[in-house]
CSV table of N, CA, C and O in Angstrom, one decimal:
chain,number,residue,atom,x,y,z
A,463,MET,N,37.7,-81.1,-74.6
A,463,MET,CA,36.4,-81.9,-75.2
A,463,MET,C,36.5,-82.7,-73.6
A,463,MET,O,35.6,-83.1,-73.0
A,464,LEU,N,37.8,-83.3,-73.5
A,464,LEU,CA,38.1,-84.2,-72.4
A,464,LEU,C,38.0,-83.7,-71.2
A,464,LEU,O,37.6,-84.4,-70.4
A,465,GLU,N,37.8,-82.3,-71.1
A,465,GLU,CA,38.1,-81.5,-69.8
A,465,GLU,C,36.3,-81.5,-69.2
A,465,GLU,O,36.3,-81.6,-68.0
A,466,VAL,N,35.7,-80.9,-70.5
A,466,VAL,CA,34.5,-80.7,-70.0
A,466,VAL,C,33.1,-81.6,-70.3
A,466,VAL,O,32.3,-81.2,-69.7
A,467,ALA,N,33.5,-82.4,-71.4
A,467,ALA,CA,33.0,-83.3,-71.8
A,467,ALA,C,33.3,-84.5,-72.1
A,467,ALA,O,32.7,-84.8,-73.1
A,468,PRO,N,33.8,-85.1,-70.9
A,468,PRO,CA,34.3,-86.7,-71.7
A,468,PRO,C,33.4,-87.4,-71.7
A,468,PRO,O,33.5,-88.4,-72.6
A,469,TRP,N,32.0,-87.4,-71.7
A,469,TRP,CA,31.2,-88.5,-71.4
A,469,TRP,C,30.4,-88.6,-73.0
A,469,TRP,O,29.7,-89.3,-73.4
A,470,SER,N,30.7,-87.5,-73.8
A,470,SER,CA,30.1,-87.3,-75.1
A,470,SER,C,30.9,-88.0,-76.0
A,470,SER,O,30.7,-88.1,-77.3
A,471,GLY,N,32.4,-89.0,-75.5
A,471,GLY,CA,32.6,-89.6,-76.7
A,471,GLY,C,32.2,-91.3,-76.6
A,471,GLY,O,30.7,-91.2,-75.5
A,472,GLU,N,32.3,-91.6,-77.8
A,472,GLU,CA,31.5,-93.1,-78.1
A,472,GLU,C,31.9,-94.2,-77.4
A,472,GLU,O,33.3,-94.3,-76.9
A,473,PRO,N,31.1,-94.9,-76.5
A,473,PRO,CA,31.8,-96.1,-75.9
A,473,PRO,C,32.8,-97.0,-76.8
A,473,PRO,O,32.1,-97.1,-77.9
A,474,ILE,N,33.7,-97.5,-76.3
A,474,ILE,CA,34.4,-98.4,-77.3
A,474,ILE,C,33.9,-99.8,-77.5
A,474,ILE,O,34.1,-100.2,-78.5
A,475,ASN,N,32.9,-100.0,-76.6
A,475,ASN,CA,32.3,-101.5,-76.8
A,475,ASN,C,30.8,-100.7,-77.0
A,475,ASN,O,29.8,-100.6,-75.9
A,476,ALA,N,30.1,-101.2,-78.0
A,476,ALA,CA,28.7,-100.7,-78.5
A,476,ALA,C,27.8,-101.4,-77.0
A,476,ALA,O,26.8,-100.9,-77.2
A,477,GLY,N,28.3,-102.7,-77.2
A,477,GLY,CA,27.3,-103.5,-75.8
A,477,GLY,C,26.9,-103.1,-74.6
A,477,GLY,O,26.2,-103.0,-73.8
A,478,TYR,N,27.8,-101.9,-74.2
A,478,TYR,CA,28.1,-101.4,-73.1
A,478,TYR,C,28.1,-100.3,-72.9
A,478,TYR,O,29.1,-99.7,-72.7
A,479,PRO,N,26.8,-99.7,-73.2
A,479,PRO,CA,26.7,-97.7,-73.5
A,479,PRO,C,27.3,-97.1,-72.5
A,479,PRO,O,27.8,-95.7,-72.7
A,480,ASP,N,27.3,-97.6,-71.3
A,480,ASP,CA,27.8,-96.9,-70.3
A,480,ASP,C,29.4,-97.0,-69.9
A,480,ASP,O,29.7,-96.6,-68.5
A,481,ALA,N,29.9,-97.8,-70.4
A,481,ALA,CA,31.5,-98.1,-70.3
A,481,ALA,C,32.3,-97.0,-70.2
A,481,ALA,O,32.1,-95.9,-71.2
A,482,PRO,N,33.4,-96.8,-69.2
A,482,PRO,CA,33.9,-95.9,-69.1
A,482,PRO,C,34.9,-95.8,-70.1
A,482,PRO,O,35.5,-94.2,-70.1
A,483,VAL,N,35.6,-96.6,-70.7
A,483,VAL,CA,36.8,-96.5,-71.9
A,483,VAL,C,35.6,-96.2,-73.2
A,483,VAL,O,34.8,-96.5,-73.7
A,484,ARG,N,36.4,-95.1,-73.7
A,484,ARG,CA,35.6,-94.0,-74.5
A,484,ARG,C,36.5,-93.5,-75.6
A,484,ARG,O,37.6,-93.5,-75.8
A,485,THR,N,36.1,-93.1,-76.9
A,485,THR,CA,36.9,-92.7,-78.3
A,485,THR,C,36.0,-91.5,-78.7
A,485,THR,O,34.9,-91.1,-78.6
A,486,VAL,N,37.2,-91.3,-79.0
A,486,VAL,CA,36.7,-89.9,-80.2
A,486,VAL,C,37.6,-89.5,-81.4
A,486,VAL,O,38.7,-89.6,-81.4
A,487,LEU,N,36.9,-89.1,-82.4
A,487,LEU,CA,37.6,-88.7,-83.6
A,487,LEU,C,38.3,-87.6,-83.6
A,487,LEU,O,37.4,-87.0,-83.1
A,488,PHE,N,39.4,-87.2,-84.5
A,488,PHE,CA,39.7,-85.9,-84.5
A,488,PHE,C,40.6,-85.8,-85.7
A,488,PHE,O,40.6,-86.5,-86.7
A,489,GLY,N,40.5,-84.6,-86.4
A,489,GLY,CA,41.3,-84.1,-87.5
A,489,GLY,C,40.3,-83.9,-88.6
A,489,GLY,O,38.9,-84.2,-88.3
A,490,THR,N,41.0,-83.1,-89.6
A,490,THR,CA,39.8,-82.8,-90.5
A,490,THR,C,39.0,-83.7,-91.2
A,490,THR,O,37.9,-83.5,-91.5
A,491,HIS,N,39.1,-85.1,-91.2
A,491,HIS,CA,38.8,-86.1,-92.1
A,491,HIS,C,38.5,-87.2,-90.9
A,491,HIS,O,38.2,-88.7,-91.2
A,492,GLY,N,38.9,-86.8,-89.6
A,492,GLY,CA,38.3,-88.2,-89.0
A,492,GLY,C,39.5,-89.5,-88.8
A,492,GLY,O,39.6,-90.2,-88.4
A,493,GLU,N,40.9,-88.6,-89.6
A,493,GLU,CA,42.0,-89.5,-89.2
A,493,GLU,C,42.7,-89.6,-88.3
A,493,GLU,O,43.5,-90.6,-88.0
A,494,GLY,N,42.2,-89.3,-87.0
A,494,GLY,CA,42.7,-89.4,-85.8
A,494,GLY,C,41.7,-90.0,-84.8
A,494,GLY,O,40.5,-89.6,-85.0
A,495,MET,N,42.1,-90.8,-83.9
A,495,MET,CA,41.5,-91.5,-82.5
A,495,MET,C,42.2,-91.6,-81.5
A,495,MET,O,43.2,-91.9,-81.5
A,496,VAL,N,41.3,-90.9,-80.2
A,496,VAL,CA,41.9,-91.1,-78.8
A,496,VAL,C,41.1,-92.0,-78.5
A,496,VAL,O,40.0,-92.0,-78.3
A,497,VAL,N,41.5,-92.7,-77.4
A,497,VAL,CA,41.0,-93.8,-76.9
A,497,VAL,C,41.3,-93.3,-75.1
A,497,VAL,O,42.2,-93.4,-74.8
A,498,TYR,N,40.3,-93.3,-74.7
A,498,TYR,CA,40.5,-92.9,-72.7
A,498,TYR,C,39.9,-93.2,-71.8
A,498,TYR,O,38.4,-94.0,-72.3
A,499,LEU,N,40.2,-93.6,-70.7
A,499,LEU,CA,39.6,-93.9,-69.6
A,499,LEU,C,38.8,-92.8,-68.7
A,499,LEU,O,39.6,-91.8,-68.4
A,500,ILE,N,37.6,-93.0,-68.3
A,500,ILE,CA,37.2,-92.1,-67.0
A,500,ILE,C,37.0,-92.5,-66.2
A,500,ILE,O,36.4,-93.4,-65.6
A,501,LEU,N,37.6,-91.7,-65.0
A,501,LEU,CA,37.8,-92.0,-63.7
A,501,LEU,C,36.7,-91.5,-63.1
A,501,LEU,O,37.2,-90.0,-62.2
A,502,GLU,N,35.7,-91.3,-63.1
A,502,GLU,CA,35.0,-90.6,-62.1
A,502,GLU,C,34.6,-90.4,-61.0
A,502,GLU,O,34.6,-89.1,-60.4
A,503,ASP,N,35.3,-91.3,-60.0
A,503,ASP,CA,35.5,-90.8,-58.6
A,503,ASP,C,36.5,-89.9,-58.1
A,503,ASP,O,36.5,-89.6,-57.2
A,504,ARG,N,37.5,-90.3,-59.4
A,504,ARG,CA,38.9,-89.0,-59.2
A,504,ARG,C,38.6,-87.9,-59.8
A,504,ARG,O,39.5,-87.0,-59.8
A,505,ARG,N,37.5,-87.6,-60.9
A,505,ARG,CA,37.4,-86.9,-61.5
A,505,ARG,C,38.5,-86.6,-62.5
A,505,ARG,O,39.2,-85.4,-62.8
A,506,GLN,N,38.9,-87.6,-63.0
A,506,GLN,CA,40.1,-88.0,-63.9
A,506,GLN,C,39.7,-88.6,-65.2
A,506,GLN,O,39.0,-89.6,-65.3
A,507,VAL,N,40.4,-88.0,-66.4
A,507,VAL,CA,40.6,-88.7,-67.4
A,507,VAL,C,41.9,-89.3,-67.9
A,507,VAL,O,42.7,-88.4,-68.3
A,508,ASP,N,42.1,-90.6,-68.1
A,508,ASP,CA,43.7,-91.1,-68.5
A,508,ASP,C,43.3,-91.3,-70.1
A,508,ASP,O,42.2,-92.2,-70.6
A,509,LEU,N,44.4,-91.0,-71.0
A,509,LEU,CA,44.7,-91.0,-72.1
A,509,LEU,C,45.2,-92.5,-72.2
A,509,LEU,O,46.5,-93.0,-71.9
A,510,LEU,N,44.7,-93.3,-73.3
A,510,LEU,CA,44.7,-94.9,-73.4
A,510,LEU,C,45.7,-95.1,-74.7
A,510,LEU,O,46.9,-95.5,-74.5
A,511,LYS,N,45.3,-94.6,-75.7
A,511,LYS,CA,46.1,-94.2,-77.1
A,511,LYS,C,45.6,-93.4,-77.8
A,511,LYS,O,44.6,-93.0,-77.8
A,512,ILE,N,46.5,-93.2,-78.6
A,512,ILE,CA,46.5,-91.9,-79.5
A,512,ILE,C,46.7,-92.5,-80.9
A,512,ILE,O,47.7,-92.9,-80.9
A,513,LEU,N,45.7,-92.4,-81.6
A,513,LEU,CA,46.0,-93.4,-83.3
A,513,LEU,C,45.9,-92.2,-84.1
A,513,LEU,O,45.2,-91.4,-84.3
A,514,TRP,N,47.0,-92.1,-85.0
A,514,TRP,CA,47.0,-91.1,-86.0
A,514,TRP,C,47.0,-91.8,-87.7
A,514,TRP,O,48.4,-92.4,-87.6
A,515,LEU,N,46.1,-91.8,-88.2
A,515,LEU,CA,46.3,-92.4,-89.6
A,515,LEU,C,46.5,-91.7,-90.6
A,515,LEU,O,45.8,-90.6,-91.0
A,516,SER,N,47.5,-91.2,-91.4
A,516,SER,CA,47.6,-90.6,-92.4
A,516,SER,C,48.3,-90.8,-93.7
A,516,SER,O,48.4,-92.0,-93.9
């Protein structure tokens, strides 16, 4: 998902919908979250944080 459609994640700040810092939930019940930064000019996505709530 991060490789082919990084902009499909939710912006970390709802007041700034075009923000390059995004989040996406994962896991069967959304128990994990990835926070990442899109660097469009470099065609790169950097992982900032991975959270897992078990």
